[in-house]
PDB file of C-alpha atoms in Angstrom:
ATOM      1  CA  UNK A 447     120.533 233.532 286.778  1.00 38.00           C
ATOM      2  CA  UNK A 448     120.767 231.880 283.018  1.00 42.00           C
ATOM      3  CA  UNK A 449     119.146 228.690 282.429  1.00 38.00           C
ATOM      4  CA  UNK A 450     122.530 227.393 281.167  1.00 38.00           C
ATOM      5  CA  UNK A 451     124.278 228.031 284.552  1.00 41.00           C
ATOM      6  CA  UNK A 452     121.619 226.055 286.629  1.00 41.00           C
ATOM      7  CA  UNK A 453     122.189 222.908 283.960  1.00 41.00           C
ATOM      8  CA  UNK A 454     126.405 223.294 284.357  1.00 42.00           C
ATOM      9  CA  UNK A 455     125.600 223.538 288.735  1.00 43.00           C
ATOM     10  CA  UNK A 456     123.581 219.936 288.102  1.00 40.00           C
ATOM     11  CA  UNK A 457     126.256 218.328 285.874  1.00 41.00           C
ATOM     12  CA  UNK A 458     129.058 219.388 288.068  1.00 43.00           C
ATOM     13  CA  UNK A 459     127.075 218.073 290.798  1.00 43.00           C
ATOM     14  CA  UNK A 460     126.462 214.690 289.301  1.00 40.00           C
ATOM     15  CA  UNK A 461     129.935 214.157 288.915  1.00 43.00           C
ATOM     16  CA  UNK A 462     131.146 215.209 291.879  1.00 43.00           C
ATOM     17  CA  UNK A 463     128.212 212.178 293.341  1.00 39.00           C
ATOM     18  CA  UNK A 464     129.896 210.132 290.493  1.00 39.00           C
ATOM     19  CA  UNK A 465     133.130 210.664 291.900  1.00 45.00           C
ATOM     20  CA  UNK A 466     131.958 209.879 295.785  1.00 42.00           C
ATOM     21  CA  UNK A 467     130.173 206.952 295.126  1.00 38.00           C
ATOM     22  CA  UNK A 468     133.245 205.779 293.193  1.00 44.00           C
ATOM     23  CA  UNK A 469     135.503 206.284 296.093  1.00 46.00           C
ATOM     24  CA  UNK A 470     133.215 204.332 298.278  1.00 45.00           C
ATOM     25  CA  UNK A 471     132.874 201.579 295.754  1.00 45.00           C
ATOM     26  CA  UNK A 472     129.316 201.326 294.822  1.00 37.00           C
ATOM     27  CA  UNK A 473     130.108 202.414 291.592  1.00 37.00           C
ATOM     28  CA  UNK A 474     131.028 198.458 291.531  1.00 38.00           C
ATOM     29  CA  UNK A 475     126.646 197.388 291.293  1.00 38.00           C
ATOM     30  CA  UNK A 476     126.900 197.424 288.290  1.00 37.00           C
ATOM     31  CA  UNK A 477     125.686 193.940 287.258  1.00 43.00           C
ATOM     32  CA  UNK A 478     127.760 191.908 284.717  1.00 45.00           C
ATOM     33  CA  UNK A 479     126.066 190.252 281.921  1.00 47.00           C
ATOM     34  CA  UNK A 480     125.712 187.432 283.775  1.00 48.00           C
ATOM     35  CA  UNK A 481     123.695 188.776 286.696  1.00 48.00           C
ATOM     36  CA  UNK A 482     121.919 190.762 284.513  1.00 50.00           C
ATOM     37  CA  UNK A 483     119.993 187.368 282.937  1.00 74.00           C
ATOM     38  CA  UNK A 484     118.949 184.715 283.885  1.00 94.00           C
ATOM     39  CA  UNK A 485     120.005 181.197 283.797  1.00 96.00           C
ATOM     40  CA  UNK A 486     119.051 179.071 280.664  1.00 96.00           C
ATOM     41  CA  UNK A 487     117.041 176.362 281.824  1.00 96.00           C
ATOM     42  CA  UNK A 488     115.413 174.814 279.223  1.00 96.00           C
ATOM     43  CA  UNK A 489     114.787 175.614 274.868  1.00 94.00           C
ATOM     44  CA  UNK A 490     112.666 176.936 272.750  1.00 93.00           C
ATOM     45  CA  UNK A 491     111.846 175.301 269.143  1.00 89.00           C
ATOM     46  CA  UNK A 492     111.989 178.452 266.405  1.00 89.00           C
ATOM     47  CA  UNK A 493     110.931 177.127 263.094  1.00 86.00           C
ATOM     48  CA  UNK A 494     113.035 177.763 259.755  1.00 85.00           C
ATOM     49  CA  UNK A 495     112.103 177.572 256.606  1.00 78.00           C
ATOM     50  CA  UNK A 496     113.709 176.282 253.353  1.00 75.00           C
ATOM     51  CA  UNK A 497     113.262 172.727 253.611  1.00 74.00           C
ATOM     52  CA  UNK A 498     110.937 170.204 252.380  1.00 73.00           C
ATOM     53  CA  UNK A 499     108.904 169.837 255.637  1.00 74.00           C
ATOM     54  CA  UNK A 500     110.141 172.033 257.355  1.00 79.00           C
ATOM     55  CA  UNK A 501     112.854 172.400 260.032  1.00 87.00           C
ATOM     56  CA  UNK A 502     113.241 173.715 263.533  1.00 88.00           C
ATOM     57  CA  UNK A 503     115.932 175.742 265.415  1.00 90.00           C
ATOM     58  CA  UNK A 504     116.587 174.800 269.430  1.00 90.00           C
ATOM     59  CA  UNK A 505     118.037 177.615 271.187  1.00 94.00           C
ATOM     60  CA  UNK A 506     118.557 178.066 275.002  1.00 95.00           C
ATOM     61  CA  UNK A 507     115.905 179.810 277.103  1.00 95.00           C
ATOM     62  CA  UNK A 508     114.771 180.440 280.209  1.00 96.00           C
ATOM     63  CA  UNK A 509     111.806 178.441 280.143  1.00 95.00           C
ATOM     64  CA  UNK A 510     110.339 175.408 278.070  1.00 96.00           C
ATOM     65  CA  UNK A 511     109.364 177.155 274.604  1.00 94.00           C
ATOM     66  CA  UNK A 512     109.125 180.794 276.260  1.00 94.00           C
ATOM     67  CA  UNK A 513     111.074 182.262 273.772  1.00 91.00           C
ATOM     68  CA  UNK A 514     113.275 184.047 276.509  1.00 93.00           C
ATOM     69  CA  UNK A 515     116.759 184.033 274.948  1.00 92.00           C
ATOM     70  CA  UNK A 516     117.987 186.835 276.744  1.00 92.00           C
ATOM     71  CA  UNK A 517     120.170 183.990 279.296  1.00 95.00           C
ATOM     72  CA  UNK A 518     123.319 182.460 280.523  1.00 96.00           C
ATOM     73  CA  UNK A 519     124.661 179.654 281.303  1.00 97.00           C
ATOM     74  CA  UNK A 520     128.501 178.744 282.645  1.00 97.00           C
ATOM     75  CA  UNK A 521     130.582 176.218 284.120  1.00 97.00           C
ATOM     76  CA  UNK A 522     128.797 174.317 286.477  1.00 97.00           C
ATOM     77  CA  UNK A 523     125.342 174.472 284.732  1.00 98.00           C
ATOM     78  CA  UNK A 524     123.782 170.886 284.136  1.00 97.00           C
ATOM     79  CA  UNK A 525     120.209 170.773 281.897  1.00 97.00           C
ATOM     80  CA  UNK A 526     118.491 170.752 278.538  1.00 96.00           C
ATOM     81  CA  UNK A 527     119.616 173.959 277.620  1.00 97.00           C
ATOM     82  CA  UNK A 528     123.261 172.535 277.700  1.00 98.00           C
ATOM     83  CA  UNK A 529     122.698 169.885 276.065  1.00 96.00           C
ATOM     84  CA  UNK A 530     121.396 172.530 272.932  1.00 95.00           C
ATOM     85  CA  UNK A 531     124.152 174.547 273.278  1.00 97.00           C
ATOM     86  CA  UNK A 532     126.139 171.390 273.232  1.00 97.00           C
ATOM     87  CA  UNK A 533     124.583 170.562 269.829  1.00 94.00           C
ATOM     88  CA  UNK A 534     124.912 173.552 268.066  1.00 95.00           C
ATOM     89  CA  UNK A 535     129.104 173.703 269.464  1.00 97.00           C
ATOM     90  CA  UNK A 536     129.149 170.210 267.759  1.00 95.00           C
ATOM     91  CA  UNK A 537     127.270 170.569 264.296  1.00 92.00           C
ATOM     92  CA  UNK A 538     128.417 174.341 263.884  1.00 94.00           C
ATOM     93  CA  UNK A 539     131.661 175.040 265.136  1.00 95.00           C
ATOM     94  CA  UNK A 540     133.437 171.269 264.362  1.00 94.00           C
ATOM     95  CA  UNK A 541     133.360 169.960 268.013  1.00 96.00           C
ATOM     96  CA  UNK A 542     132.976 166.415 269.545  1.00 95.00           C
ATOM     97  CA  UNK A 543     131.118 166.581 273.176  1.00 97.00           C
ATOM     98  CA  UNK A 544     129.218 164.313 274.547  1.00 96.00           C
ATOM     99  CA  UNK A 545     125.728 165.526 274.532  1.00 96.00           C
ATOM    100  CA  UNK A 546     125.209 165.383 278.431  1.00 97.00           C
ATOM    101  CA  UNK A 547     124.001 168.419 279.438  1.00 97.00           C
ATOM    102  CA  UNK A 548     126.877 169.212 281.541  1.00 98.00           C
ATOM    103  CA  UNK A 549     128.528 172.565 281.035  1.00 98.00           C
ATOM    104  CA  UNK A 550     132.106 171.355 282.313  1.00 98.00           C
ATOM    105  CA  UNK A 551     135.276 171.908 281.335  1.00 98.00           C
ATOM    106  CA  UNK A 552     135.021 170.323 277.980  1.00 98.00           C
ATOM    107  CA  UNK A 553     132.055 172.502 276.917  1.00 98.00           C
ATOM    108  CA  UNK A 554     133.333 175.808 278.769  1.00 98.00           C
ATOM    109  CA  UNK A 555     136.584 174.729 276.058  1.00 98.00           C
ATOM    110  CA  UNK A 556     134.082 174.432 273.435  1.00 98.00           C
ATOM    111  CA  UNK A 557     132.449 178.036 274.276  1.00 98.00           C
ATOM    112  CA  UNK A 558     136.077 179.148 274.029  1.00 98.00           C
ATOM    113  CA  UNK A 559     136.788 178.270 270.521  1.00 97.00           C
ATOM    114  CA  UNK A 560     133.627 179.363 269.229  1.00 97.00           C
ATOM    115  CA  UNK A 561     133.830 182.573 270.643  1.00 97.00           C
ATOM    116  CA  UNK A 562     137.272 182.535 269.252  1.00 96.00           C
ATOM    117  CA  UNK A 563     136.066 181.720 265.329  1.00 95.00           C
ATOM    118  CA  UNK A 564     133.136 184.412 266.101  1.00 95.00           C
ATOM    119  CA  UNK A 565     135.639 187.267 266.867  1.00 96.00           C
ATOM    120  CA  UNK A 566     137.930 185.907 263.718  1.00 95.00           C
ATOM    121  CA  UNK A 567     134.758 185.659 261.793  1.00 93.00           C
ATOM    122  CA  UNK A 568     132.878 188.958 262.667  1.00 91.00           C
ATOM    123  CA  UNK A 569     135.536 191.796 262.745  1.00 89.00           C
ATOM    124  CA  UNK A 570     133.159 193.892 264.856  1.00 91.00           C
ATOM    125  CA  UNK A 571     131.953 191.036 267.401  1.00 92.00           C
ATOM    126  CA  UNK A 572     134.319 192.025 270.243  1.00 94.00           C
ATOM    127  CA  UNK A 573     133.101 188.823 272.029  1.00 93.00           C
ATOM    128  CA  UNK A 574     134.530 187.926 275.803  1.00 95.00           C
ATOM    129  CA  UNK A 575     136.643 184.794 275.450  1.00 96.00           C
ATOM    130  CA  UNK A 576     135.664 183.658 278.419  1.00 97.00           C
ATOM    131  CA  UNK A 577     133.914 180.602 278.101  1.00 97.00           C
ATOM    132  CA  UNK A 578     130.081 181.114 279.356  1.00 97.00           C
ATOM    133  CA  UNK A 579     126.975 181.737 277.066  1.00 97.00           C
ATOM    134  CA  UNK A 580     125.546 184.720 277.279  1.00 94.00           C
ATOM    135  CA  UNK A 581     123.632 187.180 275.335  1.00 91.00           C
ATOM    136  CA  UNK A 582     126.894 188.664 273.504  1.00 92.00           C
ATOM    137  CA  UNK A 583     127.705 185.162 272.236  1.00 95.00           C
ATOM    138  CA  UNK A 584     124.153 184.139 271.691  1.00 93.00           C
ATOM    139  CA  UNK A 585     124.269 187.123 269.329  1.00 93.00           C
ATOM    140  CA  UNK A 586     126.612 185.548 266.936  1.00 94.00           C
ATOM    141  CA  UNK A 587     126.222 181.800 267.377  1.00 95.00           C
ATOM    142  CA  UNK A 588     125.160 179.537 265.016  1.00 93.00           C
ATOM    143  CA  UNK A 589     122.047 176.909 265.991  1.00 93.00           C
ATOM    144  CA  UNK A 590     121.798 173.102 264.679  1.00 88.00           C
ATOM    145  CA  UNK A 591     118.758 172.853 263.092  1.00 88.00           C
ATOM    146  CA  UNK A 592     116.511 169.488 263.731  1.00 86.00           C
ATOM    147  CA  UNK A 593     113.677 168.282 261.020  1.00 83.00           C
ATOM    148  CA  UNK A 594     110.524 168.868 262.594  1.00 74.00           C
ATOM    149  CA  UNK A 595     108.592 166.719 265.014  1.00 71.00           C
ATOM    150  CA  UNK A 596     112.134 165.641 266.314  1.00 71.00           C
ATOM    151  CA  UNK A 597     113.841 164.597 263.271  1.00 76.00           C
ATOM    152  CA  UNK A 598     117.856 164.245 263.156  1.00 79.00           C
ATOM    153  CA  UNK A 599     120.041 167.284 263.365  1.00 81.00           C
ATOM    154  CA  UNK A 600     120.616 168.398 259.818  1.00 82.00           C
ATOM    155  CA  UNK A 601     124.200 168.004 259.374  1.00 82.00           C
ATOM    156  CA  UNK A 602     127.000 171.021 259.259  1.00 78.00           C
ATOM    157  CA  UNK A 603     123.396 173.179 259.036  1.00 82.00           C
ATOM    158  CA  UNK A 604     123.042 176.281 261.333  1.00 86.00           C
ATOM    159  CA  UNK A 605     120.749 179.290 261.542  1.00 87.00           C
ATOM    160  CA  UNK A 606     121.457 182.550 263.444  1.00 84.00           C
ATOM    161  CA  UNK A 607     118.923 183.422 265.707  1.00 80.00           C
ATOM    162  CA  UNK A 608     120.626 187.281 266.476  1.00 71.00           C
TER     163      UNK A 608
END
């Protein structure tokens, strides 16, 4: 028997596994981006250059300066990680929350209309209006940058970590 017909017999069976496990619904595992992170509990400090001193970047990450940005956070959520995410929603796309490290409705309503100005902004960004953090809109948010050593937010100032 050709090579070429053992390959075909394997696809076809594949599928037709494809097609069971469908039925049965555990095509359903898999995880969405949510699950498939982990929660954004704390920041990391990335420094920028360009200015006399030099500046820092906070960005959400799993742990204190781990560098872990591959996380989530959603409505509910209450730490220092908000409260960055809060910042860089308030000194890069225009809005006015209270820095309190809450992610409620206010801030999910914030994530909304940044997501919203990324998608106008980057044609190709195809970004889930949904309201929650997560590595898609990490991808094309802007960060309020700080002086270093804990200086002030530099105003209307943002760097894009990717």
């Amino acid at each position: 028997m050709p090579i070429h017909q053992n390959r075909t017999g394997r696809r076809s069976a594949a599928a037709v596994l494809l097609t069971v496990l469908a039925s049965a619904g555990l095509a359903a595992l898999t995880p969405t981006a949510a699950q498939a992170a982990s929660t954004c509990t704390s920041l990391t400090y990335y420094r920028v250059g360009g200015y006399p001193g030099g500046a820092d970047m906070h960005v959400p990450t799993v742990g204190w300066q781990d560098g872990n940005k591959t996380c989530y956070l959603e409505y509910g959520h209450s730490n220092s990680a908000v409260k960055v995410l809060q910042e860089a929603l308030n000194n890069c796309y225009s809005q006015s929350l209270r820095l309190d490290g809450q992610y409620g409705t206010n801030t999910r309503n914030a994530v909304r209309a940044a997501q919203r100005r990324i998608n106008q902004d980057y044609v190709y960004a195809h970004i889930a209006e949904d309201g929650e953090y997560g590595p898609q809109t990490r991808a094309y948010m802007g960060f309020a940058i700080f002086g270093v050593n804990g200086g002030p937010v530099i105003p209307n100032v943002c760097y894009y970590p990717g």
